[in-house]
Coordinates of C-alpha atoms and ligand atoms in Angstrom, one line a residue:
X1 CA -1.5 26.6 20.4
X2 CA -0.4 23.7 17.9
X3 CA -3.5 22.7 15.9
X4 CA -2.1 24.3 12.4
X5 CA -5.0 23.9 9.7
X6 CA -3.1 23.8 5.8
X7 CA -5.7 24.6 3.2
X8 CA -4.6 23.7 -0.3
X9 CA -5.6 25.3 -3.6
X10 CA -4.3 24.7 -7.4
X11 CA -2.8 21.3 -8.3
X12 CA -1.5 17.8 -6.6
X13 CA 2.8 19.6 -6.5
X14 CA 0.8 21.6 -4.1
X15 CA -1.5 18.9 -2.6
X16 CA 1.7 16.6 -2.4
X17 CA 3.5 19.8 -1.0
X18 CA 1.0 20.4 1.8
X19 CA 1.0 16.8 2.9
X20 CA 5.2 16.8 3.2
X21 CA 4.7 20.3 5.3
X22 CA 1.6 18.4 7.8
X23 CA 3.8 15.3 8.3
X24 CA 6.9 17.3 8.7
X25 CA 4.7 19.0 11.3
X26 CA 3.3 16.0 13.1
X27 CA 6.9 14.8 13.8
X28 CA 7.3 18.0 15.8
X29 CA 3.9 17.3 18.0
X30 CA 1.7 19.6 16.0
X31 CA -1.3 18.7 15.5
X32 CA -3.0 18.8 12.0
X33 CA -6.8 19.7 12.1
X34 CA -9.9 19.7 9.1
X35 CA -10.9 23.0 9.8
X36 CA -10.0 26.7 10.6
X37 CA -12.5 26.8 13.1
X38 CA -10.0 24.2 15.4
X39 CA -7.1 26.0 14.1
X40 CA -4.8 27.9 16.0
X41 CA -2.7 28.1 12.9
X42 CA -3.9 28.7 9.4
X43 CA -1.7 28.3 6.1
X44 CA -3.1 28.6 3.1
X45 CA -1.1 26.7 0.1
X46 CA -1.8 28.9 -3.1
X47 CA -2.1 28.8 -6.3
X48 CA -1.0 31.9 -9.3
X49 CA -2.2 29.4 -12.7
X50 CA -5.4 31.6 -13.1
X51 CA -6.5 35.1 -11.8
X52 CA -9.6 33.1 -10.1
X53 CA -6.8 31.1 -8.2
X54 CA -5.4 33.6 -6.5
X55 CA -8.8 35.5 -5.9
X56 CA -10.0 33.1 -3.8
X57 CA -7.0 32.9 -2.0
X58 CA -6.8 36.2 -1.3
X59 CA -10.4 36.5 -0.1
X60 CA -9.4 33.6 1.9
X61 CA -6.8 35.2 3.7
X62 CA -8.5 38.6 3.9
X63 CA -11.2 36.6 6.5
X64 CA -8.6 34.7 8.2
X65 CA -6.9 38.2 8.7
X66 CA -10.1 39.6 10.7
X67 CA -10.5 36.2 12.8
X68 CA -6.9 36.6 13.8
X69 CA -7.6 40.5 15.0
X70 CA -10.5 39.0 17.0
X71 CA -8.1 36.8 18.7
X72 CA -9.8 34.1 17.0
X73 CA -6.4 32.7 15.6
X74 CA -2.7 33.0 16.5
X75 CA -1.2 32.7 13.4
X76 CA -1.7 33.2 9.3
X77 CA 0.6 32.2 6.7
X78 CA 0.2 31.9 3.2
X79 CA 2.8 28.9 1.3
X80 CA 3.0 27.8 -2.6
X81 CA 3.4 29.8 -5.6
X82 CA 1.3 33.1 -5.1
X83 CA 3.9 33.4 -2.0
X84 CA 6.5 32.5 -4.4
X85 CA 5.5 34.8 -7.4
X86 CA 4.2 38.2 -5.5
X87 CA 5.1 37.8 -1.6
X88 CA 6.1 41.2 -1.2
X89 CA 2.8 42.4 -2.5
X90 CA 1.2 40.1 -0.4
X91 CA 2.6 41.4 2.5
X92 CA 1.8 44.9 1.8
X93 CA -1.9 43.9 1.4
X94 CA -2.4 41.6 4.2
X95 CA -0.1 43.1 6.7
X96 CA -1.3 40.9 9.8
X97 CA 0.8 38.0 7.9
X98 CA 3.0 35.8 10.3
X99 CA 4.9 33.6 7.4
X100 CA 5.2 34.2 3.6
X101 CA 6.5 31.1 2.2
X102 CA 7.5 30.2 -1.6
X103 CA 7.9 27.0 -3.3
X104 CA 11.4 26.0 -2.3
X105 CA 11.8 26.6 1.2
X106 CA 8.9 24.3 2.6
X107 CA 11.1 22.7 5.0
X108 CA 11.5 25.5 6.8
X109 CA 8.2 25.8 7.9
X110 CA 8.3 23.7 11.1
X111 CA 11.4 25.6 13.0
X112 CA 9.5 29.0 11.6
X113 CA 6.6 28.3 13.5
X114 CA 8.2 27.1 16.6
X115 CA 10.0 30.4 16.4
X116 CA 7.4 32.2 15.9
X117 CA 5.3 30.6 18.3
X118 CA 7.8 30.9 20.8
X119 CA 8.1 34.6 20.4
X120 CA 4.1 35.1 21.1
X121 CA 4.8 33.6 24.2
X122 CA 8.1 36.0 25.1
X123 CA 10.6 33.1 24.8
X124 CA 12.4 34.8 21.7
X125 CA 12.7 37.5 19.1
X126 CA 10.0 37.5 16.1
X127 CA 11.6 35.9 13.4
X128 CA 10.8 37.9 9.7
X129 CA 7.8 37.1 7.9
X130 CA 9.0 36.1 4.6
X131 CA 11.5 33.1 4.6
X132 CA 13.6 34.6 1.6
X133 CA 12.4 34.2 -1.7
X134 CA 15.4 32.5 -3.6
X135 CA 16.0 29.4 -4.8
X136 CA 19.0 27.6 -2.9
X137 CA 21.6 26.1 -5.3
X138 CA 20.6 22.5 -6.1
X139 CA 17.2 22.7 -4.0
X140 CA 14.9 19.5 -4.3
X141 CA 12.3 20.9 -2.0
X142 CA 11.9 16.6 -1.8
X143 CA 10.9 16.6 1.9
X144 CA 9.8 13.1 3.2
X145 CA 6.7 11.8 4.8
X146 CA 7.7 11.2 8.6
X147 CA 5.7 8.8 10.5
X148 CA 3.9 6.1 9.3
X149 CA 0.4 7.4 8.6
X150 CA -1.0 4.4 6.0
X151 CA -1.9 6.4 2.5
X152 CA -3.8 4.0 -0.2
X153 CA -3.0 6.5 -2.8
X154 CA 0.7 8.7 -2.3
X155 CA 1.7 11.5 -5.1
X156 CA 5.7 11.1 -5.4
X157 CA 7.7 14.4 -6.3
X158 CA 10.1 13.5 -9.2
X159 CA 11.2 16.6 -10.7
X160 CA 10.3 20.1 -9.8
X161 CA 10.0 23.4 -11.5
X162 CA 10.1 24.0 -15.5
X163 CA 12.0 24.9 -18.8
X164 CA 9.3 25.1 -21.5
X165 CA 8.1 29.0 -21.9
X166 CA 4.4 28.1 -22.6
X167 CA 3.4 32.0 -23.6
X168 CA 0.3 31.8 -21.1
X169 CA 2.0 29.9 -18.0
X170 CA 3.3 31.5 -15.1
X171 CA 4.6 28.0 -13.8
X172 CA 8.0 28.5 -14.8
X173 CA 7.8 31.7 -12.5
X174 CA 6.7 30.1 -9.3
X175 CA 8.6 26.7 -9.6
X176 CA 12.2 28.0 -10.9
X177 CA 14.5 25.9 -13.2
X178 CA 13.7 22.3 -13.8
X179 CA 15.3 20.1 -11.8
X180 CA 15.3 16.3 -11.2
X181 CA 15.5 14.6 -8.4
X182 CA 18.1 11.5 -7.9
X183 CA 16.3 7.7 -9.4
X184 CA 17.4 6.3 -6.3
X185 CA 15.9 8.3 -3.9
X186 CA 12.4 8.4 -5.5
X187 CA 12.6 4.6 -5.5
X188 CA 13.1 4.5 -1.8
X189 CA 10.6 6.9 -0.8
X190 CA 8.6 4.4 -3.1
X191 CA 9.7 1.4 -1.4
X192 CA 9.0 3.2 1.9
X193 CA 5.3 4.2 0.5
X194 CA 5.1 0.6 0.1
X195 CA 6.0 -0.8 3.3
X196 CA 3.4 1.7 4.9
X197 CA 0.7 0.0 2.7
X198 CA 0.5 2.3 0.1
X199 CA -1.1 0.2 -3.3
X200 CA -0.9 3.1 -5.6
X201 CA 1.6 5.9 -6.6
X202 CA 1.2 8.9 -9.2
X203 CA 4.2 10.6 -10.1
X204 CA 4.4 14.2 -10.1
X205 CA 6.0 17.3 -12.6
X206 CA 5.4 19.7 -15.0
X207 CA 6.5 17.4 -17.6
X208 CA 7.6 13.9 -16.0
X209 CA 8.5 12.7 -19.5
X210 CA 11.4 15.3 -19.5
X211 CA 12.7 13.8 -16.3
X212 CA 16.7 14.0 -15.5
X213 CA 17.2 14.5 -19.7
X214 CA 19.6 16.4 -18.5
X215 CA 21.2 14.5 -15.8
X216 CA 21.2 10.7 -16.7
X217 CA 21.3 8.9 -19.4
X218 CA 19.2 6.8 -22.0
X219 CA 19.9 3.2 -21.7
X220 CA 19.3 1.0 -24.5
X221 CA 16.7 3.4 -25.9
X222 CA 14.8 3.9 -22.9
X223 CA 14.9 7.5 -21.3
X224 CA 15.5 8.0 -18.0
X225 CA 11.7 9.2 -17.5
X226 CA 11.1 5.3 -18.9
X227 CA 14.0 4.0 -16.2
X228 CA 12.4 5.2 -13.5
X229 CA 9.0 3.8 -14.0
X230 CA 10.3 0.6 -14.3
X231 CA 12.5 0.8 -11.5
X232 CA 9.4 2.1 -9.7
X233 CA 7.0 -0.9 -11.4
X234 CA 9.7 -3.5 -9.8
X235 CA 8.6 -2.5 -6.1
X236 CA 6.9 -5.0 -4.4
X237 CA 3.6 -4.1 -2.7
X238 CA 2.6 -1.2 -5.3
X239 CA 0.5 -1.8 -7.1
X240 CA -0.4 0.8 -9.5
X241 CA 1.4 3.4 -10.8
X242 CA 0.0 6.5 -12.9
X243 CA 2.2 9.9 -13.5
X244 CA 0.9 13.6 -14.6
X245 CA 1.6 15.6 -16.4
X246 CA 3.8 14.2 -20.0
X247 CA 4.2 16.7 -23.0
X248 CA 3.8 15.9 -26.4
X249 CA 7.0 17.0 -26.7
X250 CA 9.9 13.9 -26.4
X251 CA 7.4 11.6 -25.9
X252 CA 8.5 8.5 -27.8
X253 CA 8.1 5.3 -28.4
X254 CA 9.6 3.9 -25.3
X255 CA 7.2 5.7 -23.5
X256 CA 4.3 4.4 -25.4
X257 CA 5.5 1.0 -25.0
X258 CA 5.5 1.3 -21.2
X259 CA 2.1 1.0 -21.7
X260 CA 2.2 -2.3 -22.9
X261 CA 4.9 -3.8 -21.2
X262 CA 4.9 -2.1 -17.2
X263 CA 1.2 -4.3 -16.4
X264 CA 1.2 -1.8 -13.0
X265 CA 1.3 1.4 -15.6
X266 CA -2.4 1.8 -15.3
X267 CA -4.1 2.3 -18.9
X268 CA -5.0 6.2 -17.9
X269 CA -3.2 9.0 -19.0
X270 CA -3.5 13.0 -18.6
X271 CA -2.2 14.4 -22.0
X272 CA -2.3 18.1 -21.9
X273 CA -3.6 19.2 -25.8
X274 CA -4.5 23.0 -24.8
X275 CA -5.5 24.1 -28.1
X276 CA -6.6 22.3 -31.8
X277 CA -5.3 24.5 -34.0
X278 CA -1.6 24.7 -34.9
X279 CA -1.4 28.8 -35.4
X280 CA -2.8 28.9 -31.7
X281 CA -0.5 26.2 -30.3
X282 CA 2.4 27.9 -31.8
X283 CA 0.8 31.3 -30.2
X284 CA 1.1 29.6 -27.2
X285 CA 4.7 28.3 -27.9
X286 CA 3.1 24.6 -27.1
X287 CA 5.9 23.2 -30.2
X288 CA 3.8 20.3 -31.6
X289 CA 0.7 20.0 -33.8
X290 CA -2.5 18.6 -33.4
X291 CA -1.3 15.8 -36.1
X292 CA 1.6 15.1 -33.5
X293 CA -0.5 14.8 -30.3
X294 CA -2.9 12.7 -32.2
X295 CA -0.6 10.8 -33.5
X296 CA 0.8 10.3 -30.3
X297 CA -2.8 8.9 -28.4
X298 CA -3.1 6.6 -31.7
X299 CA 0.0 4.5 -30.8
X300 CA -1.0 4.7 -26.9
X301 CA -4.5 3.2 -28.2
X302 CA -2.5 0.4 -30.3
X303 CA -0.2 -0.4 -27.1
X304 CA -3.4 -0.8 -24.8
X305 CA -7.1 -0.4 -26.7
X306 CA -8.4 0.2 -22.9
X307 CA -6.5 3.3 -22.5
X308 CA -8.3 6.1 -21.3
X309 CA -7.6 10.1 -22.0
X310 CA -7.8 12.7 -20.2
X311 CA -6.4 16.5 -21.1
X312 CA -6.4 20.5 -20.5
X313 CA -7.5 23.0 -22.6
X314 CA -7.5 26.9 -22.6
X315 CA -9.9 28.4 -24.2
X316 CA -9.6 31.9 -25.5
X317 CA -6.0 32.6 -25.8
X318 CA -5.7 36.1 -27.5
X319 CA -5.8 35.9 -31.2
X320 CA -8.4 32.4 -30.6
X321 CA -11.2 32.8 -33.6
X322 CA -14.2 30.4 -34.6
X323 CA -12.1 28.5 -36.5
X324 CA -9.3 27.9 -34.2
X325 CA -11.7 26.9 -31.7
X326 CA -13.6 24.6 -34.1
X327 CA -10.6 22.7 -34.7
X328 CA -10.0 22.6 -30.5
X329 CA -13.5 21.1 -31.2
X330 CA -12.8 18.4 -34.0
X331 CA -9.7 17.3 -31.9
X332 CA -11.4 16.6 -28.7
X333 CA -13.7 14.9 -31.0
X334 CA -11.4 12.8 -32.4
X335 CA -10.1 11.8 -29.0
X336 CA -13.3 11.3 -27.2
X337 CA -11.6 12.3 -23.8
X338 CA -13.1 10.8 -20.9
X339 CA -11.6 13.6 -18.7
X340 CA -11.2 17.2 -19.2
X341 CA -10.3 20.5 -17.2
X342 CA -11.3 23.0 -19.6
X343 CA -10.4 26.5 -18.1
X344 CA -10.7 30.3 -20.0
X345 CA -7.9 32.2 -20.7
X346 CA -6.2 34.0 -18.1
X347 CA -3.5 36.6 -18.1
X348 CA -0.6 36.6 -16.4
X349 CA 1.3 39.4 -15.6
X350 CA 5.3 38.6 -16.5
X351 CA 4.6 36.1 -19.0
X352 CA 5.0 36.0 -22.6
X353 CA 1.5 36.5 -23.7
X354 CA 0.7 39.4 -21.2
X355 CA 1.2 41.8 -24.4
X356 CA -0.6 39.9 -26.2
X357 CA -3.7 41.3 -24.0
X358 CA -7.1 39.7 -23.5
X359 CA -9.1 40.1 -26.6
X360 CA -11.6 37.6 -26.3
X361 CA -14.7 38.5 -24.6
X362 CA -15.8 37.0 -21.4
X363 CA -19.2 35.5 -22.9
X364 CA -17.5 33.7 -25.7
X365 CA -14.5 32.2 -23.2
X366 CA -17.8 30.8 -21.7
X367 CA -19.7 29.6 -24.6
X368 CA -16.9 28.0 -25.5
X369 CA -15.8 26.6 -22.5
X370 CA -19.4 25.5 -22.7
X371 CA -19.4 23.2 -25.9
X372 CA -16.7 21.7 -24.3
X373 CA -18.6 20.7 -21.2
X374 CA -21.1 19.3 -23.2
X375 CA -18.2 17.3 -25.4
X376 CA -16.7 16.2 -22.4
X377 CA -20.0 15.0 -20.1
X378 CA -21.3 13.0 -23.5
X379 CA -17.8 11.3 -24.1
X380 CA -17.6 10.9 -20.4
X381 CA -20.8 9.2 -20.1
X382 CA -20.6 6.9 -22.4
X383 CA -17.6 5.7 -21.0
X384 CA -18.8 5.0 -18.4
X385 CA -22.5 3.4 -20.0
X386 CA -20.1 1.1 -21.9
X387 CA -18.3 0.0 -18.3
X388 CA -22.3 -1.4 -17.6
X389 CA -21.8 -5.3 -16.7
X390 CA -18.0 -5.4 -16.7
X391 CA -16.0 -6.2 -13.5
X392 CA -13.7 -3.4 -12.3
X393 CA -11.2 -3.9 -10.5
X394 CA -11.1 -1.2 -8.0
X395 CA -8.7 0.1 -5.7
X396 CA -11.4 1.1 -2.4
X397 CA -10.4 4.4 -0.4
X398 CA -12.2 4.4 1.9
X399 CA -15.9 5.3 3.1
X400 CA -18.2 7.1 0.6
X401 CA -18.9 10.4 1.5
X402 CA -22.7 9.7 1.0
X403 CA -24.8 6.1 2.3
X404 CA -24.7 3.9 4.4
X405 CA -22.3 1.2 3.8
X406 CA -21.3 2.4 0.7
X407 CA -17.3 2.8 -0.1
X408 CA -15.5 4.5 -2.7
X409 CA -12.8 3.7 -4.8
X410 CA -11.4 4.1 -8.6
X411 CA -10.6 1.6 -11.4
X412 CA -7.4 1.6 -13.3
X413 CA -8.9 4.5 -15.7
X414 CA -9.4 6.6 -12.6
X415 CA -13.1 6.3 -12.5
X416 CA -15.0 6.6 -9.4
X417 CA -16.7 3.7 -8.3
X418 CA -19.1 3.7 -5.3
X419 CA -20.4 0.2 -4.0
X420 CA -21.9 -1.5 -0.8
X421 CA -18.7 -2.4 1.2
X422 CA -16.6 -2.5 4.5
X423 CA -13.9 -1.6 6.9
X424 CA -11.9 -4.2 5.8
X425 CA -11.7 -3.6 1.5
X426 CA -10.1 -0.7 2.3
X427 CA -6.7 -0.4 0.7
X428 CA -7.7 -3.4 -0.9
X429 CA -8.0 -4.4 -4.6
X430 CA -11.8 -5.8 -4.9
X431 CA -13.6 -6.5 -8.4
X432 CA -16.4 -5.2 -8.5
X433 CA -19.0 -5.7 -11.3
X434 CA -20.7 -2.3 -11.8
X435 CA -24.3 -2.5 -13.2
X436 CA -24.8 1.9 -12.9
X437 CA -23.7 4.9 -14.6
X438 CA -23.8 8.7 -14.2
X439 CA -21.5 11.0 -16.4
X440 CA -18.9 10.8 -13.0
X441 CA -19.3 7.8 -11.0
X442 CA -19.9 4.1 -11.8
X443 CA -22.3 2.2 -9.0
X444 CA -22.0 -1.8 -8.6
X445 CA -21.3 -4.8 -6.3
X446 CA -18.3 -6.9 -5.0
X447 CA -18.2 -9.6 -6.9
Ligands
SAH501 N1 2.8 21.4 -16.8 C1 1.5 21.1 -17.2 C2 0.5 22.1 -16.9 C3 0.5 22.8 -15.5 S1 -0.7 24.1 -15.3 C4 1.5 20.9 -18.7 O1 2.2 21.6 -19.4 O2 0.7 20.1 -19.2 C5 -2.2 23.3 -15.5 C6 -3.1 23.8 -16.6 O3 -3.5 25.1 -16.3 C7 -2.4 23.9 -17.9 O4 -2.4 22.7 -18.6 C8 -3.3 24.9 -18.7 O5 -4.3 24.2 -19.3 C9 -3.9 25.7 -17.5 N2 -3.3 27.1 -17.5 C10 -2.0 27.5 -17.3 N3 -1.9 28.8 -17.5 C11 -3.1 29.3 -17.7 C12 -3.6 30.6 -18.0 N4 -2.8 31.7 -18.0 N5 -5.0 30.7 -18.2 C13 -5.8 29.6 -18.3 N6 -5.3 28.4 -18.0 C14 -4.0 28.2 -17.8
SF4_502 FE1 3.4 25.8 -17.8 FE2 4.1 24.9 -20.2 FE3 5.7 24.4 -18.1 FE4 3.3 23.2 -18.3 S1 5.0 22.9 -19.7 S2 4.1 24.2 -16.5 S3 2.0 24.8 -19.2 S4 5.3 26.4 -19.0
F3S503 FE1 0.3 24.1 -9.4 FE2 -0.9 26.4 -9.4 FE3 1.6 26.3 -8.7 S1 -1.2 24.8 -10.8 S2 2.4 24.6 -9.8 S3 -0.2 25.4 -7.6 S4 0.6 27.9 -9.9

């Protein structure tokens, strides 16, 4: 009755979360499966960014509820922010629920199964569904990795929730107050990471370059944000480090100048523009303009020409015309991202721009999300065509998914980069000289 199953959706703060919950898990003899169908435990980590999130969560959790009334599963529980942001609601939809779970109180998921698990089995009361819903004072929600399981890639948790009051985001809902975790014990974990064998870190928060503002700091001009990535850079064994997601808002000079100066800061950075046009950005309470945010990828192209971009953008936020769009168009343009998430618009109830409504049309969110498709695989691609004869240095996995013999693993811009390999690259930094190109992966040899 201990092979728990922990499907993930929405972003790596929950991929990272799901991780911390499996290995806190495994250190109490559980045993963490790939599929529901080995499962005697199901929890489903969720996601509340976009309606589509949670729709497919709930359709998730609506099947799992009829396997569990055939006896087919012991126990459902659904974690994350959609716990977080309407668990009561949750509860009164899928009633067979064991555990409702929200964004701070991961850490009690172990001794809430064992409790709950002990109670199918008559050893105990049933403990309540829902761990309660409130924040604790001073939470972290910074549960460690236990046992020594070797990751090549780790995400580290600096910060969690958020401050800013983007009109469309329900973020600052599910996550709570912004809070920053203490330099020191991010560097340990780090350090820890490394000893395991980890090569490669990314940094995790809604806005990293906002880290501990509040609680430390700036040292001779550096923010803290810039503090911790070099106290991070100085740890032996890591290799690379990359961060998501900065805001164009207080991201300075020292920042940019990471770029030249930290060589482990890998030349790859997700910049969030969501819109061109400065009447929709300030719709959206985003407080910068597009002149600022390119201004801002100009000096990161002066500190290292290599730098790659990558970015999000919503398309039809209420009020968005032609011309606002055109200028989303001219931007992305001028950028020539070489990674995008492009979603539509999406309302969400208790936020800023709820009464606002949705006044675009379906058909145009998709046209345009379209011609930014097309913007993005034509930028992407010839990236990547350009990358034809160079040697990457690449960062292997593990096996590709596909052929035989073939491993997978990413260059310092995050590209994918298949090539004949073995057993032994793995975890390994191995240049590889690529002479193949699709719009997503690059193909090559070891050199
Ligand atoms: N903190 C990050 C974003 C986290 S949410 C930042 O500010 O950069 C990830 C992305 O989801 C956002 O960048 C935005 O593009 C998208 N998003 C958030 N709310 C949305 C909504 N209501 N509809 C559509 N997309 C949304
Ligand atoms: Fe949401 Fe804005 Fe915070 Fe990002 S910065 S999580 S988009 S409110
Ligand atoms: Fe991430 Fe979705 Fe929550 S984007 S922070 S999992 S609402």
């Amino acid at each position: 009755m201990n092979r728990v199953y922990i499907k993930t959706y929405g972003c790596q703060m929950n991929e990272r979360d799901s991780e911390a919950v499996a290995s806190m898990l495994r250190g109490r003899g559980y045993s963490i499966v790939d599929s529901e169908v080995d499962a005697d435990v199901v929890l489903l980590n969720t996601c509340s960014v976009r309606d589509q999130a949670e729709q497919k969560a709930i359709g998730k959790a609506g099947r799992l509820q009829r396997d569990k009334r055939r006896n087919k599963l012991q126990l459902l529980g659904v974690m994350g922010c959609m716990a977080q942001n309407r668990g009561r609601d949750l509860l009164a939809s899928l009633p067979d629920l064991d555990l409702v779970v929200g964004t701070q109180k991961f850490h009690q998921v172990p001794d809430h199964l064992d409790n709950l698990l002990a109670s199918l089995k008559g050893l105990g009361p049933r403990p309540s569904t829902i761990i309660d819903l409130e924040a604790e004072a001073g939470s972290q929600n910074t549960i460690r990795g236990h046992g020594a399981e070797r990751k090549v890639t780790a995400f580290v948790s600096i910060m969690q929730g958020c401050n800013m009051k983007c009109a469309y985001c329900i973020v600052p809902k599910t996550r709570g107050e912004e809070r920053a975790r203490p330099m020191e014990d991010i560097v340990e974990e780090v350090r820890e990471l490394a000893a395991n064998g980890t090569k490669e870190i990314t940094l995790l928060g809604q806005i990293v370059n906002h880290y501990g503002k509040r609680e430390f700091p700036t040292v001779g001009g550096k923010s803290p944000f810039v503090q911790l990535l070099e106290k991070v850079h100085a740890v032996d064994g890591i290799e690379r480090i990359r961060f998501t997601s900065p805001h164009p808002v207080g991201f300075r000079q020292d920042l940019v100048e990471a770029y030249r100066d930290l060589p482990k800061l890998c030349e790859y950075i997700h910049f969030p523009m969501q819109s061109g046009s400065d009447r929709i950005l300030r719709a959206m309470r985003r407080p910068y303009s597009r002149e600022k945010f390119l201004r801002i990828v100009e000096a990161l192209r002066q500190a290292n020409p290599a730098m790659y971009f990558s970015t999000d953008v919503i398309v039809g936020f209420p009020g968005e015309t032609d011309e606002d769009f055109a200028q989303t168009v001219t931007l992305f343009d001028e950028v020539k991202f070489d990674m995008a998430f492009i979603f539509k618009y999406s309302v969400r109830s208790g936020t800023e721009a709820e009464e606002m409504g949705d006044t675009i049309a379906k058909e145009i969110k998709e046209a345009r999300n379209q011609v930014l498709l097309e913007r993005l695989e034509q930028w992407s691609t010839a990236r990547n065509e350009a990358l034809i004869g160079t040697v990457q240095e690449v960062l292997v996995e593990g096996p590709a998914r596909k052929g035989e013999g073939m491993f997978m693993g990413k260059n310092r811009g995050n590209r994918k980069v298949l090539f004949p390999g073995n057993a032994r690259q793995v975890g390994e930094l191995v240049p590889v000289r690529i002479d193949r190109a699709t719009t997503t992966v690059l193909l090559g040899e070891s050199v």
